[in-house]
């Protein structure tokens, strides 16, 4: 029997994308999964669209927050309810390629890997390819990962049977970086990156990642609040982040036509 994978998907006013996202899970070649949808106080048709799938698929479940509590609390609620050996994350506007889970789970089982991620491609709000692939580093140590957020959250998988259920700190943004830092630290081994592109990350005009000032502000809070570094140490790591971002991370972005 193949191990169960728990997929955590927080939703907030996601009616434009949620059906496509759920279908990308249903179409996985790896079939032993559960999809935990956590609605974070949506006031559009998100729940109605999700319920259409839930009525047909018993392995898709809906959890609801009483109010909008943010991605961290929503993901943690899904993690707490999960039953799988492996835990994966997929936001309500992103997509997986059909072989995503099969490729990663087979790799993790064969390599005794606790934390795994992959390359992924960018799409726009309409789903059009932006001709960019973000290449995964082959290996990622905790110290390396402190320098920049190298894991696309939509590609990450960790072994909850070995590491336990790892929860994100309650920061409004960038909590995924802290979650994967905790997973790698708990493992004591580097995370492994699969070079194949296994997912599509949607670039939205209102996304936090599109605002460079906000990006720097929330990265600082990862060090200061999330990791509890002193102000001086946080500033020091921010300088390292900027260097890493421009000299190393920029090299991950490759034209699809060249791959």
PDB file of C-alpha atoms in Angstrom:
ATOM      1  CA  UNK A   1       0.000   0.000   0.000  1.00  0.00           C
ATOM      2  CA  UNK A   2       1.408   3.383  -0.973  1.00  0.00           C
ATOM      3  CA  UNK A   3       1.656   5.884   1.904  1.00  0.00           C
ATOM      4  CA  UNK A   4      -1.098   8.438   2.363  1.00  0.00           C
ATOM      5  CA  UNK A   5      -0.300  12.048   1.442  1.00  0.00           C
ATOM      6  CA  UNK A   6      -2.203  14.850   3.165  1.00  0.00           C
ATOM      7  CA  UNK A   7      -2.560  17.957   1.011  1.00  0.00           C
ATOM      8  CA  UNK A   8      -3.239  21.228   2.820  1.00  0.00           C
ATOM      9  CA  UNK A   9      -5.060  23.966   0.853  1.00  0.00           C
ATOM     10  CA  UNK A  10      -6.153  27.180   2.582  1.00  0.00           C
ATOM     11  CA  UNK A  11      -8.842  29.126   0.696  1.00  0.00           C
ATOM     12  CA  UNK A  12     -10.020  32.736   0.872  1.00  0.00           C
ATOM     13  CA  UNK A  13     -12.297  34.144  -1.826  1.00  0.00           C
ATOM     14  CA  UNK A  14     -10.771  31.735  -4.318  1.00  0.00           C
ATOM     15  CA  UNK A  15     -13.775  31.091  -6.554  1.00  0.00           C
ATOM     16  CA  UNK A  16     -11.845  32.067  -9.700  1.00  0.00           C
ATOM     17  CA  UNK A  17      -9.205  29.362  -9.235  1.00  0.00           C
ATOM     18  CA  UNK A  18     -10.259  26.699  -6.738  1.00  0.00           C
ATOM     19  CA  UNK A  19     -11.903  24.322  -9.245  1.00  0.00           C
ATOM     20  CA  UNK A  20      -8.774  24.185 -11.387  1.00  0.00           C
ATOM     21  CA  UNK A  21      -6.607  23.709  -8.309  1.00  0.00           C
ATOM     22  CA  UNK A  22      -8.716  20.821  -6.999  1.00  0.00           C
ATOM     23  CA  UNK A  23      -8.764  19.202 -10.439  1.00  0.00           C
ATOM     24  CA  UNK A  24      -4.960  19.287 -10.512  1.00  0.00           C
ATOM     25  CA  UNK A  25      -5.033  17.130  -7.359  1.00  0.00           C
ATOM     26  CA  UNK A  26      -7.729  14.794  -8.645  1.00  0.00           C
ATOM     27  CA  UNK A  27      -5.677  14.251 -11.815  1.00  0.00           C
ATOM     28  CA  UNK A  28      -2.591  13.063  -9.930  1.00  0.00           C
ATOM     29  CA  UNK A  29      -1.164   9.736 -11.065  1.00  0.00           C
ATOM     30  CA  UNK A  30      -0.531   9.058  -7.366  1.00  0.00           C
ATOM     31  CA  UNK A  31      -3.939   8.232  -5.941  1.00  0.00           C
ATOM     32  CA  UNK A  32      -3.525   7.697  -2.186  1.00  0.00           C
ATOM     33  CA  UNK A  33      -4.113  11.227  -0.945  1.00  0.00           C
ATOM     34  CA  UNK A  34      -6.488  13.306   1.120  1.00  0.00           C
ATOM     35  CA  UNK A  35      -7.179  16.949   0.315  1.00  0.00           C
ATOM     36  CA  UNK A  36      -7.957  19.174   3.287  1.00  0.00           C
ATOM     37  CA  UNK A  37      -9.551  22.451   2.210  1.00  0.00           C
ATOM     38  CA  UNK A  38      -9.529  25.099   4.918  1.00  0.00           C
ATOM     39  CA  UNK A  39     -11.841  28.017   4.211  1.00  0.00           C
ATOM     40  CA  UNK A  40     -10.632  31.210   5.831  1.00  0.00           C
ATOM     41  CA  UNK A  41     -13.864  33.184   5.966  1.00  0.00           C
ATOM     42  CA  UNK A  42     -14.656  33.406   2.245  1.00  0.00           C
ATOM     43  CA  UNK A  43     -17.672  35.513   1.258  1.00  0.00           C
ATOM     44  CA  UNK A  44     -17.828  34.529  -2.415  1.00  0.00           C
ATOM     45  CA  UNK A  45     -18.622  31.188  -4.102  1.00  0.00           C
ATOM     46  CA  UNK A  46     -15.467  29.398  -2.965  1.00  0.00           C
ATOM     47  CA  UNK A  47     -17.257  26.988  -0.611  1.00  0.00           C
ATOM     48  CA  UNK A  48     -20.017  26.262  -3.116  1.00  0.00           C
ATOM     49  CA  UNK A  49     -17.460  25.321  -5.751  1.00  0.00           C
ATOM     50  CA  UNK A  50     -15.495  23.185  -3.288  1.00  0.00           C
ATOM     51  CA  UNK A  51     -18.652  21.375  -2.196  1.00  0.00           C
ATOM     52  CA  UNK A  52     -19.254  20.193  -5.755  1.00  0.00           C
ATOM     53  CA  UNK A  53     -16.064  18.139  -5.494  1.00  0.00           C
ATOM     54  CA  UNK A  54     -16.604  17.073  -1.893  1.00  0.00           C
ATOM     55  CA  UNK A  55     -19.948  15.529  -2.831  1.00  0.00           C
ATOM     56  CA  UNK A  56     -18.156  13.208  -5.268  1.00  0.00           C
ATOM     57  CA  UNK A  57     -14.815  12.594  -3.567  1.00  0.00           C
ATOM     58  CA  UNK A  58     -14.764  11.289   0.029  1.00  0.00           C
ATOM     59  CA  UNK A  59     -11.028  12.004   0.289  1.00  0.00           C
ATOM     60  CA  UNK A  60     -11.695  15.756  -0.083  1.00  0.00           C
ATOM     61  CA  UNK A  61     -12.694  17.391   3.204  1.00  0.00           C
ATOM     62  CA  UNK A  62     -13.684  20.930   4.150  1.00  0.00           C
ATOM     63  CA  UNK A  63     -12.701  22.708   7.355  1.00  0.00           C
ATOM     64  CA  UNK A  64     -13.936  26.215   8.143  1.00  0.00           C
ATOM     65  CA  UNK A  65     -12.590  29.117  10.152  1.00  0.00           C
ATOM     66  CA  UNK A  66     -15.204  31.280  11.843  1.00  0.00           C
ATOM     67  CA  UNK A  67     -13.399  34.401  10.602  1.00  0.00           C
ATOM     68  CA  UNK A  68     -10.471  35.348   8.387  1.00  0.00           C
ATOM     69  CA  UNK A  69      -7.490  34.206  10.448  1.00  0.00           C
ATOM     70  CA  UNK A  70      -4.718  34.089   7.856  1.00  0.00           C
ATOM     71  CA  UNK A  71      -2.749  31.438   6.001  1.00  0.00           C
ATOM     72  CA  UNK A  72      -0.652  30.264   8.964  1.00  0.00           C
ATOM     73  CA  UNK A  73      -3.598  29.372  11.208  1.00  0.00           C
ATOM     74  CA  UNK A  74      -5.468  27.854   8.271  1.00  0.00           C
ATOM     75  CA  UNK A  75      -2.550  25.650   7.245  1.00  0.00           C
ATOM     76  CA  UNK A  76      -1.974  24.617  10.865  1.00  0.00           C
ATOM     77  CA  UNK A  77      -5.616  23.607  11.159  1.00  0.00           C
ATOM     78  CA  UNK A  78      -5.159  21.367   8.138  1.00  0.00           C
ATOM     79  CA  UNK A  79      -1.935  19.902   9.490  1.00  0.00           C
ATOM     80  CA  UNK A  80      -3.626  19.099  12.808  1.00  0.00           C
ATOM     81  CA  UNK A  81      -6.449  17.246  11.011  1.00  0.00           C
ATOM     82  CA  UNK A  82      -4.125  15.417   8.612  1.00  0.00           C
ATOM     83  CA  UNK A  83      -3.692  11.639   8.680  1.00  0.00           C
ATOM     84  CA  UNK A  84      -0.967  11.131   6.079  1.00  0.00           C
ATOM     85  CA  UNK A  85       2.612   9.959   6.403  1.00  0.00           C
ATOM     86  CA  UNK A  86       3.524  12.838   4.129  1.00  0.00           C
ATOM     87  CA  UNK A  87       2.234  16.413   4.228  1.00  0.00           C
ATOM     88  CA  UNK A  88       2.180  18.680   1.167  1.00  0.00           C
ATOM     89  CA  UNK A  89       0.882  22.189   0.566  1.00  0.00           C
ATOM     90  CA  UNK A  90      -0.995  23.677  -2.366  1.00  0.00           C
ATOM     91  CA  UNK A  91      -2.472  27.167  -2.318  1.00  0.00           C
ATOM     92  CA  UNK A  92      -5.931  27.690  -3.787  1.00  0.00           C
ATOM     93  CA  UNK A  93      -4.665  29.463  -6.905  1.00  0.00           C
ATOM     94  CA  UNK A  94      -1.697  27.219  -7.755  1.00  0.00           C
ATOM     95  CA  UNK A  95      -1.565  23.997  -9.771  1.00  0.00           C
ATOM     96  CA  UNK A  96       0.253  20.670  -9.743  1.00  0.00           C
ATOM     97  CA  UNK A  97       1.377  18.690 -12.760  1.00  0.00           C
ATOM     98  CA  UNK A  98      -0.164  15.185 -12.881  1.00  0.00           C
ATOM     99  CA  UNK A  99       3.072  13.399 -11.883  1.00  0.00           C
ATOM    100  CA  UNK A 100       3.906  15.735  -9.002  1.00  0.00           C
ATOM    101  CA  UNK A 101       3.110  13.495  -6.063  1.00  0.00           C
ATOM    102  CA  UNK A 102       4.242  10.260  -7.670  1.00  0.00           C
ATOM    103  CA  UNK A 103       7.637  11.722  -8.582  1.00  0.00           C
ATOM    104  CA  UNK A 104       8.265  13.140  -5.118  1.00  0.00           C
ATOM    105  CA  UNK A 105       6.918  10.296  -2.997  1.00  0.00           C
ATOM    106  CA  UNK A 106       8.800   7.647  -4.970  1.00  0.00           C
ATOM    107  CA  UNK A 107      11.965   9.755  -4.641  1.00  0.00           C
ATOM    108  CA  UNK A 108      11.483  10.286  -0.907  1.00  0.00           C
ATOM    109  CA  UNK A 109      10.780   6.617  -0.244  1.00  0.00           C
ATOM    110  CA  UNK A 110      13.796   5.494  -2.262  1.00  0.00           C
ATOM    111  CA  UNK A 111      16.202   8.103  -0.858  1.00  0.00           C
ATOM    112  CA  UNK A 112      15.020   8.063   2.778  1.00  0.00           C
ATOM    113  CA  UNK A 113      14.358  11.766   2.347  1.00  0.00           C
ATOM    114  CA  UNK A 114      12.503  13.742   5.038  1.00  0.00           C
ATOM    115  CA  UNK A 115      12.012  17.025   3.138  1.00  0.00           C
ATOM    116  CA  UNK A 116      11.648  17.342  -0.617  1.00  0.00           C
ATOM    117  CA  UNK A 117      10.843  20.143  -3.069  1.00  0.00           C
ATOM    118  CA  UNK A 118      11.060  20.692  -6.815  1.00  0.00           C
ATOM    119  CA  UNK A 119      11.393  23.174  -9.631  1.00  0.00           C
ATOM    120  CA  UNK A 120       8.218  24.937 -10.748  1.00  0.00           C
ATOM    121  CA  UNK A 121       6.950  27.255 -13.461  1.00  0.00           C
ATOM    122  CA  UNK A 122       5.224  30.614 -13.299  1.00  0.00           C
ATOM    123  CA  UNK A 123       1.827  31.398 -14.810  1.00  0.00           C
ATOM    124  CA  UNK A 124      -0.182  34.616 -14.845  1.00  0.00           C
ATOM    125  CA  UNK A 125      -3.668  35.226 -13.450  1.00  0.00           C
ATOM    126  CA  UNK A 126      -5.267  33.676 -16.544  1.00  0.00           C
ATOM    127  CA  UNK A 127      -3.083  30.568 -16.427  1.00  0.00           C
ATOM    128  CA  UNK A 128      -0.811  31.628 -19.278  1.00  0.00           C
ATOM    129  CA  UNK A 129       2.792  30.437 -19.033  1.00  0.00           C
ATOM    130  CA  UNK A 130       5.257  33.238 -18.283  1.00  0.00           C
ATOM    131  CA  UNK A 131       8.152  31.286 -19.822  1.00  0.00           C
ATOM    132  CA  UNK A 132      10.029  31.061 -16.541  1.00  0.00           C
ATOM    133  CA  UNK A 133      11.000  28.054 -14.482  1.00  0.00           C
ATOM    134  CA  UNK A 134      12.337  28.385 -10.934  1.00  0.00           C
ATOM    135  CA  UNK A 135      14.999  25.700 -10.646  1.00  0.00           C
ATOM    136  CA  UNK A 136      15.272  23.825  -7.366  1.00  0.00           C
ATOM    137  CA  UNK A 137      18.660  23.597  -5.713  1.00  0.00           C
ATOM    138  CA  UNK A 138      19.748  19.919  -5.632  1.00  0.00           C
ATOM    139  CA  UNK A 139      20.370  20.109  -1.885  1.00  0.00           C
ATOM    140  CA  UNK A 140      19.423  22.632   0.773  1.00  0.00           C
ATOM    141  CA  UNK A 141      20.955  22.742   4.246  1.00  0.00           C
ATOM    142  CA  UNK A 142      19.495  24.678   7.152  1.00  0.00           C
ATOM    143  CA  UNK A 143      22.308  27.252   7.035  1.00  0.00           C
ATOM    144  CA  UNK A 144      21.860  27.753   3.304  1.00  0.00           C
ATOM    145  CA  UNK A 145      18.105  28.087   3.685  1.00  0.00           C
ATOM    146  CA  UNK A 146      18.527  30.814   6.317  1.00  0.00           C
ATOM    147  CA  UNK A 147      19.934  33.013   3.540  1.00  0.00           C
ATOM    148  CA  UNK A 148      16.887  32.991   1.264  1.00  0.00           C
ATOM    149  CA  UNK A 149      13.548  31.241   0.769  1.00  0.00           C
ATOM    150  CA  UNK A 150      14.543  28.617  -1.787  1.00  0.00           C
ATOM    151  CA  UNK A 151      11.530  26.297  -1.433  1.00  0.00           C
ATOM    152  CA  UNK A 152       8.409  26.977  -3.430  1.00  0.00           C
ATOM    153  CA  UNK A 153       5.744  26.099  -0.868  1.00  0.00           C
ATOM    154  CA  UNK A 154       3.542  24.500  -3.539  1.00  0.00           C
ATOM    155  CA  UNK A 155       6.306  21.947  -4.197  1.00  0.00           C
ATOM    156  CA  UNK A 156       7.307  21.097  -0.630  1.00  0.00           C
ATOM    157  CA  UNK A 157       6.605  17.717   1.019  1.00  0.00           C
ATOM    158  CA  UNK A 158       7.750  16.507   4.431  1.00  0.00           C
ATOM    159  CA  UNK A 159       7.599  13.173   6.223  1.00  0.00           C
ATOM    160  CA  UNK A 160       5.273  13.738   9.183  1.00  0.00           C
ATOM    161  CA  UNK A 161       5.812  10.190  10.449  1.00  0.00           C
ATOM    162  CA  UNK A 162       9.491  10.987  11.018  1.00  0.00           C
ATOM    163  CA  UNK A 163       9.402  14.712  11.791  1.00  0.00           C
ATOM    164  CA  UNK A 164       5.990  14.995  13.435  1.00  0.00           C
ATOM    165  CA  UNK A 165       3.351  17.530  12.446  1.00  0.00           C
ATOM    166  CA  UNK A 166       5.233  20.766  11.911  1.00  0.00           C
ATOM    167  CA  UNK A 167       3.202  23.919  12.229  1.00  0.00           C
ATOM    168  CA  UNK A 168       3.877  27.425  10.975  1.00  0.00           C
ATOM    169  CA  UNK A 169       4.274  30.350  13.387  1.00  0.00           C
ATOM    170  CA  UNK A 170       1.408  32.820  13.336  1.00  0.00           C
ATOM    171  CA  UNK A 171       2.936  35.458  11.095  1.00  0.00           C
ATOM    172  CA  UNK A 172       0.697  36.986   8.452  1.00  0.00           C
ATOM    173  CA  UNK A 173       3.278  36.477   5.697  1.00  0.00           C
ATOM    174  CA  UNK A 174       6.323  34.274   4.965  1.00  0.00           C
ATOM    175  CA  UNK A 175       5.291  31.658   7.483  1.00  0.00           C
ATOM    176  CA  UNK A 176       5.972  28.973   4.868  1.00  0.00           C
ATOM    177  CA  UNK A 177       9.691  29.828   4.960  1.00  0.00           C
ATOM    178  CA  UNK A 178       9.714  29.321   8.715  1.00  0.00           C
ATOM    179  CA  UNK A 179       7.824  26.040   8.403  1.00  0.00           C
ATOM    180  CA  UNK A 180      10.387  24.588   6.001  1.00  0.00           C
ATOM    181  CA  UNK A 181      13.249  25.907   8.129  1.00  0.00           C
ATOM    182  CA  UNK A 182      11.748  24.016  11.077  1.00  0.00           C
ATOM    183  CA  UNK A 183      11.329  20.873   8.972  1.00  0.00           C
ATOM    184  CA  UNK A 184      14.950  20.879   7.803  1.00  0.00           C
ATOM    185  CA  UNK A 185      16.233  21.644  11.307  1.00  0.00           C
ATOM    186  CA  UNK A 186      14.137  18.868  12.821  1.00  0.00           C
ATOM    187  CA  UNK A 187      15.310  16.418  10.181  1.00  0.00           C
ATOM    188  CA  UNK A 188      18.968  17.165  10.731  1.00  0.00           C
ATOM    189  CA  UNK A 189      19.514  16.376   7.051  1.00  0.00           C
ATOM    190  CA  UNK A 190      19.471  18.623   3.974  1.00  0.00           C
ATOM    191  CA  UNK A 191      16.264  18.924   1.980  1.00  0.00           C
ATOM    192  CA  UNK A 192      16.474  17.394  -1.482  1.00  0.00           C
ATOM    193  CA  UNK A 193      15.460  19.287  -4.600  1.00  0.00           C
ATOM    194  CA  UNK A 194      14.064  17.573  -7.701  1.00  0.00           C
ATOM    195  CA  UNK A 195      15.173  19.358 -10.853  1.00  0.00           C
ATOM    196  CA  UNK A 196      12.037  18.506 -12.813  1.00  0.00           C
ATOM    197  CA  UNK A 197       9.325  21.185 -12.828  1.00  0.00           C
ATOM    198  CA  UNK A 198       6.298  19.699 -11.071  1.00  0.00           C
ATOM    199  CA  UNK A 199       3.965  22.643 -10.438  1.00  0.00           C
ATOM    200  CA  UNK A 200       2.656  26.003 -11.621  1.00  0.00           C
ATOM    201  CA  UNK A 201       2.855  29.076  -9.391  1.00  0.00           C
ATOM    202  CA  UNK A 202       0.341  31.791 -10.216  1.00  0.00           C
ATOM    203  CA  UNK A 203       1.646  35.376 -10.229  1.00  0.00           C
ATOM    204  CA  UNK A 204      -1.168  37.706  -9.206  1.00  0.00           C
ATOM    205  CA  UNK A 205      -1.149  41.480  -9.371  1.00  0.00           C
ATOM    206  CA  UNK A 206      -2.191  41.793  -5.742  1.00  0.00           C
ATOM    207  CA  UNK A 207       0.325  39.208  -4.490  1.00  0.00           C
ATOM    208  CA  UNK A 208       2.678  40.157  -1.685  1.00  0.00           C
ATOM    209  CA  UNK A 209       5.659  38.808  -3.655  1.00  0.00           C
ATOM    210  CA  UNK A 210       5.051  41.460  -6.333  1.00  0.00           C
ATOM    211  CA  UNK A 211       5.743  44.248  -3.825  1.00  0.00           C
ATOM    212  CA  UNK A 212       9.498  44.364  -3.226  1.00  0.00           C
ATOM    213  CA  UNK A 213       9.243  46.672  -0.203  1.00  0.00           C
ATOM    214  CA  UNK A 214       6.800  44.332   1.516  1.00  0.00           C
ATOM    215  CA  UNK A 215       9.035  41.403   0.601  1.00  0.00           C
ATOM    216  CA  UNK A 216      11.961  42.938   2.463  1.00  0.00           C
ATOM    217  CA  UNK A 217       9.812  43.927   5.441  1.00  0.00           C
ATOM    218  CA  UNK A 218       8.359  40.458   5.904  1.00  0.00           C
ATOM    219  CA  UNK A 219      11.732  38.804   5.348  1.00  0.00           C
ATOM    220  CA  UNK A 220      13.106  40.911   8.191  1.00  0.00           C
ATOM    221  CA  UNK A 221      10.295  39.703  10.439  1.00  0.00           C
ATOM    222  CA  UNK A 222      11.212  36.098   9.609  1.00  0.00           C
ATOM    223  CA  UNK A 223      14.555  36.697  11.284  1.00  0.00           C
ATOM    224  CA  UNK A 224      13.401  39.071  14.032  1.00  0.00           C
ATOM    225  CA  UNK A 225      10.066  37.560  15.101  1.00  0.00           C
ATOM    226  CA  UNK A 226       9.996  34.112  13.538  1.00  0.00           C
ATOM    227  CA  UNK A 227      13.502  33.034  14.529  1.00  0.00           C
ATOM    228  CA  UNK A 228      13.948  35.391  17.460  1.00  0.00           C
ATOM    229  CA  UNK A 229      17.197  36.900  16.204  1.00  0.00           C
ATOM    230  CA  UNK A 230      18.413  40.158  17.705  1.00  0.00           C
ATOM    231  CA  UNK A 231      17.974  43.347  15.681  1.00  0.00           C
ATOM    232  CA  UNK A 232      21.661  43.339  14.754  1.00  0.00           C
ATOM    233  CA  UNK A 233      21.626  39.694  13.725  1.00  0.00           C
ATOM    234  CA  UNK A 234      18.407  40.210  11.766  1.00  0.00           C
ATOM    235  CA  UNK A 235      19.949  43.115   9.838  1.00  0.00           C
ATOM    236  CA  UNK A 236      23.051  41.005   9.223  1.00  0.00           C
ATOM    237  CA  UNK A 237      20.961  38.207   7.714  1.00  0.00           C
ATOM    238  CA  UNK A 238      18.980  40.701   5.670  1.00  0.00           C
ATOM    239  CA  UNK A 239      22.246  41.812   4.058  1.00  0.00           C
ATOM    240  CA  UNK A 240      23.080  38.177   3.377  1.00  0.00           C
ATOM    241  CA  UNK A 241      19.590  37.699   1.958  1.00  0.00           C
ATOM    242  CA  UNK A 242      20.028  40.588  -0.468  1.00  0.00           C
ATOM    243  CA  UNK A 243      23.366  39.234  -1.634  1.00  0.00           C
ATOM    244  CA  UNK A 244      21.967  35.706  -1.975  1.00  0.00           C
ATOM    245  CA  UNK A 245      18.857  36.921  -3.748  1.00  0.00           C
ATOM    246  CA  UNK A 246      20.698  38.797  -6.463  1.00  0.00           C
ATOM    247  CA  UNK A 247      23.781  36.611  -6.899  1.00  0.00           C
ATOM    248  CA  UNK A 248      22.375  33.127  -6.390  1.00  0.00           C
ATOM    249  CA  UNK A 249      18.599  33.034  -6.343  1.00  0.00           C
ATOM    250  CA  UNK A 250      18.345  35.044  -9.558  1.00  0.00           C
ATOM    251  CA  UNK A 251      20.190  32.207 -11.300  1.00  0.00           C
ATOM    252  CA  UNK A 252      17.295  29.874 -10.461  1.00  0.00           C
ATOM    253  CA  UNK A 253      15.011  31.759 -12.833  1.00  0.00           C
ATOM    254  CA  UNK A 254      15.572  30.234 -16.254  1.00  0.00           C
ATOM    255  CA  UNK A 255      13.773  30.658 -19.553  1.00  0.00           C
ATOM    256  CA  UNK A 256      11.702  27.552 -20.274  1.00  0.00           C
ATOM    257  CA  UNK A 257      12.945  27.664 -23.843  1.00  0.00           C
ATOM    258  CA  UNK A 258      16.452  26.959 -22.566  1.00  0.00           C
ATOM    259  CA  UNK A 259      15.531  23.954 -20.437  1.00  0.00           C
TER     260      UNK A 259
END
